Amino acid sequence: MARQLHMDCCWNIQEVQIAIPIMKPTLDKVQLAGQALPPGFPAPFLFADGLSSVETLLTNIQGLLKVAVDNARVQEKQIQQEKKELKMELCRERELRESLERQLTAELQSRATIQKRLKKEKKAKRKLQEALEFESKRREQVEQALKQATSGDGLRMLNGNVLVGLSRSA
């Protein structure tokens, strides 16, 4: 493109080329009054009389491209920061989930242990209840035998039953 500009600026007069010098403006030094520019814009738009409209257009495009590149860099930094924050949040959530899973596993193990203990206690309670019922029946039998013992024959029978019952329980 620069070559095309050079060719546009050269004239062929009777096969003699005369080159017209092109002035390169320093963008930092050009200041136009009353022109508002976005922050970070490298140079003001150029409308100087000494420059051709094509050069002005190219300079303005170059400035816009620089702003676009800067904006893209800022946006890329923001995206990277967001990615970093999301990774940290994901890591925290993963750790929380793993912690809750460990806690759930411990609770389930505790529950299983308590259920086993409860089952054993119910079985022991049932056995104690059966033993109590057996002893209650035996006591009733002994009490009835004592009531019948008021007679002499009943006393002899009571002694025999008590001795038989004692020998069985021992």
PDB file of C-alpha atoms in Angstrom:
ATOM      1  CA  MET A   1       0.000   0.000   0.000  1.00  0.00           C
ATOM      2  CA  ALA A   2       2.895   2.334   0.766  1.00  0.00           C
ATOM      3  CA  ARG A   3       4.261   1.594  -2.699  1.00  0.00           C
ATOM      4  CA  GLN A   4       0.935   2.555  -4.242  1.00  0.00           C
ATOM      5  CA  LEU A   5       1.004   5.833  -2.323  1.00  0.00           C
ATOM      6  CA  HIS A   6       4.501   6.462  -3.632  1.00  0.00           C
ATOM      7  CA  MET A   7       3.341   5.821  -7.195  1.00  0.00           C
ATOM      8  CA  ASP A   8       0.341   8.115  -6.738  1.00  0.00           C
ATOM      9  CA  CYS A   9       2.658  10.875  -5.577  1.00  0.00           C
ATOM     10  CA  CYS A  10       4.997  10.590  -8.565  1.00  0.00           C
ATOM     11  CA  TRP A  11       4.317  12.265 -11.893  1.00  0.00           C
ATOM     12  CA  ASN A  12       5.545  11.187 -15.261  1.00  0.00           C
ATOM     13  CA  ILE A  13       6.442  14.210 -17.305  1.00  0.00           C
ATOM     14  CA  GLN A  14       8.190  13.326 -20.573  1.00  0.00           C
ATOM     15  CA  GLU A  15       9.531  10.139 -19.014  1.00  0.00           C
ATOM     16  CA  VAL A  16      11.116  12.033 -16.156  1.00  0.00           C
ATOM     17  CA  GLN A  17       9.946  11.132 -12.717  1.00  0.00           C
ATOM     18  CA  ILE A  18       9.643  13.871 -10.203  1.00  0.00           C
ATOM     19  CA  ALA A  19       9.020  12.684  -6.695  1.00  0.00           C
ATOM     20  CA  ILE A  20       6.954  14.876  -4.412  1.00  0.00           C
ATOM     21  CA  PRO A  21       8.190  14.498  -0.835  1.00  0.00           C
ATOM     22  CA  ILE A  22       5.642  13.303   1.683  1.00  0.00           C
ATOM     23  CA  MET A  23       5.755  14.828   5.112  1.00  0.00           C
ATOM     24  CA  LYS A  24       5.410  12.339   7.943  1.00  0.00           C
ATOM     25  CA  PRO A  25       3.652  14.016  10.864  1.00  0.00           C
ATOM     26  CA  THR A  26       4.588  13.253  14.398  1.00  0.00           C
ATOM     27  CA  LEU A  27       1.287  12.196  15.891  1.00  0.00           C
ATOM     28  CA  ASP A  28       2.182  13.112  19.439  1.00  0.00           C
ATOM     29  CA  LYS A  29       2.846  16.773  18.591  1.00  0.00           C
ATOM     30  CA  VAL A  30      -0.342  17.424  16.624  1.00  0.00           C
ATOM     31  CA  GLN A  31      -3.033  18.888  18.857  1.00  0.00           C
ATOM     32  CA  LEU A  32      -6.284  20.220  17.507  1.00  0.00           C
ATOM     33  CA  ALA A  33      -8.315  22.493  19.728  1.00  0.00           C
ATOM     34  CA  GLY A  34     -11.826  21.482  20.761  1.00  0.00           C
ATOM     35  CA  GLN A  35     -11.520  17.890  19.623  1.00  0.00           C
ATOM     36  CA  ALA A  36     -12.660  15.322  22.260  1.00  0.00           C
ATOM     37  CA  LEU A  37     -11.000  11.899  22.103  1.00  0.00           C
ATOM     38  CA  PRO A  38     -11.682   8.717  24.003  1.00  0.00           C
ATOM     39  CA  PRO A  39      -9.286   8.004  26.880  1.00  0.00           C
ATOM     40  CA  GLY A  40      -6.228   6.054  25.807  1.00  0.00           C
ATOM     41  CA  PHE A  41      -6.489   7.194  22.204  1.00  0.00           C
ATOM     42  CA  PRO A  42      -2.902   7.570  20.980  1.00  0.00           C
ATOM     43  CA  ALA A  43      -3.340  10.649  18.822  1.00  0.00           C
ATOM     44  CA  PRO A  44      -6.060  13.048  17.749  1.00  0.00           C
ATOM     45  CA  PHE A  45      -7.802  12.743  14.438  1.00  0.00           C
ATOM     46  CA  LEU A  46      -5.807  14.575  11.871  1.00  0.00           C
ATOM     47  CA  PHE A  47      -7.290  17.239   9.656  1.00  0.00           C
ATOM     48  CA  ALA A  48      -4.155  19.224   9.016  1.00  0.00           C
ATOM     49  CA  ASP A  49      -4.001  21.128   5.780  1.00  0.00           C
ATOM     50  CA  GLY A  50      -0.560  19.787   4.941  1.00  0.00           C
ATOM     51  CA  LEU A  51      -1.737  16.166   4.683  1.00  0.00           C
ATOM     52  CA  SER A  52      -3.715  14.537   1.927  1.00  0.00           C
ATOM     53  CA  SER A  53      -7.112  13.100   2.712  1.00  0.00           C
ATOM     54  CA  VAL A  54      -5.815   9.565   2.108  1.00  0.00           C
ATOM     55  CA  GLU A  55      -2.954  10.079   4.542  1.00  0.00           C
ATOM     56  CA  THR A  56      -5.360  11.539   7.069  1.00  0.00           C
ATOM     57  CA  LEU A  57      -7.701   8.598   6.628  1.00  0.00           C
ATOM     58  CA  LEU A  58      -4.863   6.095   7.015  1.00  0.00           C
ATOM     59  CA  THR A  59      -3.559   7.850  10.091  1.00  0.00           C
ATOM     60  CA  ASN A  60      -7.019   7.862  11.631  1.00  0.00           C
ATOM     61  CA  ILE A  61      -7.497   4.183  10.803  1.00  0.00           C
ATOM     62  CA  GLN A  62      -4.114   3.428  12.356  1.00  0.00           C
ATOM     63  CA  GLY A  63      -5.147   5.259  15.518  1.00  0.00           C
ATOM     64  CA  LEU A  64      -8.448   3.381  15.651  1.00  0.00           C
ATOM     65  CA  LEU A  65      -6.625   0.082  15.191  1.00  0.00           C
ATOM     66  CA  LYS A  66      -4.301   0.924  18.082  1.00  0.00           C
ATOM     67  CA  VAL A  67      -7.315   1.673  20.278  1.00  0.00           C
ATOM     68  CA  ALA A  68      -8.966  -1.583  19.160  1.00  0.00           C
ATOM     69  CA  VAL A  69      -5.789  -3.534  19.985  1.00  0.00           C
ATOM     70  CA  ASP A  70      -5.573  -1.893  23.411  1.00  0.00           C
ATOM     71  CA  ASN A  71      -9.237  -2.630  24.069  1.00  0.00           C
ATOM     72  CA  ALA A  72      -8.729  -6.232  22.973  1.00  0.00           C
ATOM     73  CA  ARG A  73      -5.799  -6.564  25.386  1.00  0.00           C
ATOM     74  CA  VAL A  74      -7.865  -5.125  28.244  1.00  0.00           C
ATOM     75  CA  GLN A  75     -10.739  -7.432  27.385  1.00  0.00           C
ATOM     76  CA  GLU A  76      -8.377 -10.432  27.206  1.00  0.00           C
ATOM     77  CA  LYS A  77      -7.002  -9.548  30.653  1.00  0.00           C
ATOM     78  CA  GLN A  78     -10.552  -9.336  32.001  1.00  0.00           C
ATOM     79  CA  ILE A  79     -11.389 -12.706  30.456  1.00  0.00           C
ATOM     80  CA  GLN A  80      -8.260 -14.260  31.962  1.00  0.00           C
ATOM     81  CA  GLN A  81      -9.150 -12.786  35.373  1.00  0.00           C
ATOM     82  CA  GLU A  82     -12.700 -14.140  35.106  1.00  0.00           C
ATOM     83  CA  LYS A  83     -11.333 -17.569  34.144  1.00  0.00           C
ATOM     84  CA  LYS A  84      -9.016 -17.474  37.134  1.00  0.00           C
ATOM     85  CA  GLU A  85     -11.876 -16.500  39.470  1.00  0.00           C
ATOM     86  CA  LEU A  86     -14.136 -19.207  38.026  1.00  0.00           C
ATOM     87  CA  LYS A  87     -11.406 -21.823  38.483  1.00  0.00           C
ATOM     88  CA  MET A  88     -10.978 -20.745  42.100  1.00  0.00           C
ATOM     89  CA  GLU A  89     -14.739 -20.911  42.673  1.00  0.00           C
ATOM     90  CA  LEU A  90     -14.861 -24.337  41.026  1.00  0.00           C
ATOM     91  CA  CYS A  91     -12.019 -25.508  43.262  1.00  0.00           C
ATOM     92  CA  ARG A  92     -13.789 -24.210  46.386  1.00  0.00           C
ATOM     93  CA  GLU A  93     -17.052 -25.875  45.372  1.00  0.00           C
ATOM     94  CA  ARG A  94     -15.243 -29.146  44.616  1.00  0.00           C
ATOM     95  CA  GLU A  95     -13.568 -29.078  48.042  1.00  0.00           C
ATOM     96  CA  LEU A  96     -16.915 -28.311  49.687  1.00  0.00           C
ATOM     97  CA  ARG A  97     -18.597 -31.172  47.809  1.00  0.00           C
ATOM     98  CA  GLU A  98     -15.827 -33.604  48.774  1.00  0.00           C
ATOM     99  CA  SER A  99     -16.058 -32.480  52.386  1.00  0.00           C
ATOM    100  CA  LEU A 100     -19.825 -32.980  52.392  1.00  0.00           C
ATOM    101  CA  GLU A 101     -19.418 -36.402  50.778  1.00  0.00           C
ATOM    102  CA  ARG A 102     -16.950 -37.432  53.501  1.00  0.00           C
ATOM    103  CA  GLN A 103     -19.323 -36.110  56.156  1.00  0.00           C
ATOM    104  CA  LEU A 104     -22.232 -38.025  54.583  1.00  0.00           C
ATOM    105  CA  THR A 105     -20.171 -41.230  54.485  1.00  0.00           C
ATOM    106  CA  ALA A 106     -19.273 -40.815  58.162  1.00  0.00           C
ATOM    107  CA  GLU A 107     -22.936 -40.177  59.057  1.00  0.00           C
ATOM    108  CA  LEU A 108     -24.056 -43.244  57.116  1.00  0.00           C
ATOM    109  CA  GLN A 109     -21.468 -45.400  58.889  1.00  0.00           C
ATOM    110  CA  SER A 110     -22.566 -43.983  62.236  1.00  0.00           C
ATOM    111  CA  ARG A 111     -26.189 -44.705  61.370  1.00  0.00           C
ATOM    112  CA  ALA A 112     -25.380 -48.302  60.414  1.00  0.00           C
ATOM    113  CA  THR A 113     -23.512 -48.787  63.700  1.00  0.00           C
ATOM    114  CA  ILE A 114     -26.402 -47.338  65.720  1.00  0.00           C
ATOM    115  CA  GLN A 115     -28.910 -49.539  63.876  1.00  0.00           C
ATOM    116  CA  LYS A 116     -26.843 -52.651  64.651  1.00  0.00           C
ATOM    117  CA  ARG A 117     -26.605 -51.639  68.301  1.00  0.00           C
ATOM    118  CA  LEU A 118     -30.376 -50.997  68.418  1.00  0.00           C
ATOM    119  CA  LYS A 119     -31.067 -54.409  66.901  1.00  0.00           C
ATOM    120  CA  LYS A 120     -28.837 -56.081  69.519  1.00  0.00           C
ATOM    121  CA  GLU A 121     -30.520 -54.135  72.329  1.00  0.00           C
ATOM    122  CA  LYS A 122     -33.989 -55.119  71.077  1.00  0.00           C
ATOM    123  CA  LYS A 123     -32.909 -58.762  70.973  1.00  0.00           C
ATOM    124  CA  ALA A 124     -31.495 -58.509  74.520  1.00  0.00           C
ATOM    125  CA  LYS A 125     -34.701 -56.783  75.686  1.00  0.00           C
ATOM    126  CA  ARG A 126     -36.808 -59.558  74.146  1.00  0.00           C
ATOM    127  CA  LYS A 127     -34.706 -62.213  75.901  1.00  0.00           C
ATOM    128  CA  LEU A 128     -34.984 -60.348  79.219  1.00  0.00           C
ATOM    129  CA  GLN A 129     -38.751 -60.038  78.729  1.00  0.00           C
ATOM    130  CA  GLU A 130     -39.023 -63.784  78.069  1.00  0.00           C
ATOM    131  CA  ALA A 131     -36.904 -64.516  81.155  1.00  0.00           C
ATOM    132  CA  LEU A 132     -39.115 -62.162  83.223  1.00  0.00           C
ATOM    133  CA  GLU A 133     -42.269 -63.877  81.994  1.00  0.00           C
ATOM    134  CA  PHE A 134     -40.769 -67.286  82.797  1.00  0.00           C
ATOM    135  CA  GLU A 135     -39.814 -66.140  86.295  1.00  0.00           C
ATOM    136  CA  SER A 136     -43.257 -64.558  86.813  1.00  0.00           C
ATOM    137  CA  LYS A 137     -44.962 -67.845  85.906  1.00  0.00           C
ATOM    138  CA  ARG A 138     -42.620 -69.742  88.151  1.00  0.00           C
ATOM    139  CA  ARG A 139     -43.309 -67.316  91.009  1.00  0.00           C
ATOM    140  CA  GLU A 140     -47.043 -67.767  90.540  1.00  0.00           C
ATOM    141  CA  GLN A 141     -46.583 -71.508  90.659  1.00  0.00           C
ATOM    142  CA  VAL A 142     -44.526 -71.190  93.856  1.00  0.00           C
ATOM    143  CA  GLU A 143     -47.152 -68.887  95.422  1.00  0.00           C
ATOM    144  CA  GLN A 144     -49.949 -71.301  94.519  1.00  0.00           C
ATOM    145  CA  ALA A 145     -47.935 -74.129  95.890  1.00  0.00           C
ATOM    146  CA  LEU A 146     -47.474 -72.210  99.177  1.00  0.00           C
ATOM    147  CA  LYS A 147     -51.211 -71.626  99.440  1.00  0.00           C
ATOM    148  CA  GLN A 148     -51.827 -75.284  99.009  1.00  0.00           C
ATOM    149  CA  ALA A 149     -49.135 -76.030 101.534  1.00  0.00           C
ATOM    150  CA  THR A 150     -51.423 -75.221 104.395  1.00  0.00           C
ATOM    151  CA  SER A 151     -52.238 -78.848 104.448  1.00  0.00           C
ATOM    152  CA  GLY A 152     -49.535 -81.417 105.252  1.00  0.00           C
ATOM    153  CA  ASP A 153     -49.745 -83.175 101.945  1.00  0.00           C
ATOM    154  CA  GLY A 154     -49.394 -79.899 100.101  1.00  0.00           C
ATOM    155  CA  LEU A 155     -46.226 -79.064 102.059  1.00  0.00           C
ATOM    156  CA  ARG A 156     -44.578 -82.302 101.012  1.00  0.00           C
ATOM    157  CA  MET A 157     -45.562 -81.677  97.404  1.00  0.00           C
ATOM    158  CA  LEU A 158     -44.253 -78.111  97.616  1.00  0.00           C
ATOM    159  CA  ASN A 159     -40.884 -79.253  98.895  1.00  0.00           C
ATOM    160  CA  GLY A 160     -40.622 -81.733  96.046  1.00  0.00           C
ATOM    161  CA  ASN A 161     -41.573 -79.135  93.382  1.00  0.00           C
ATOM    162  CA  VAL A 162     -39.265 -76.476  94.803  1.00  0.00           C
ATOM    163  CA  LEU A 163     -36.370 -78.911  94.951  1.00  0.00           C
ATOM    164  CA  VAL A 164     -37.055 -80.065  91.403  1.00  0.00           C
ATOM    165  CA  GLY A 165     -37.370 -76.423  90.206  1.00  0.00           C
ATOM    166  CA  LEU A 166     -34.151 -75.422  91.968  1.00  0.00           C
ATOM    167  CA  SER A 167     -32.220 -78.331  90.520  1.00  0.00           C
ATOM    168  CA  ARG A 168     -33.433 -77.412  87.007  1.00  0.00           C
ATOM    169  CA  SER A 169     -32.497 -73.732  87.288  1.00  0.00           C
ATOM    170  CA  ALA A 170     -29.082 -74.533  88.704  1.00  0.00           C
TER     171      ALA A 170
END
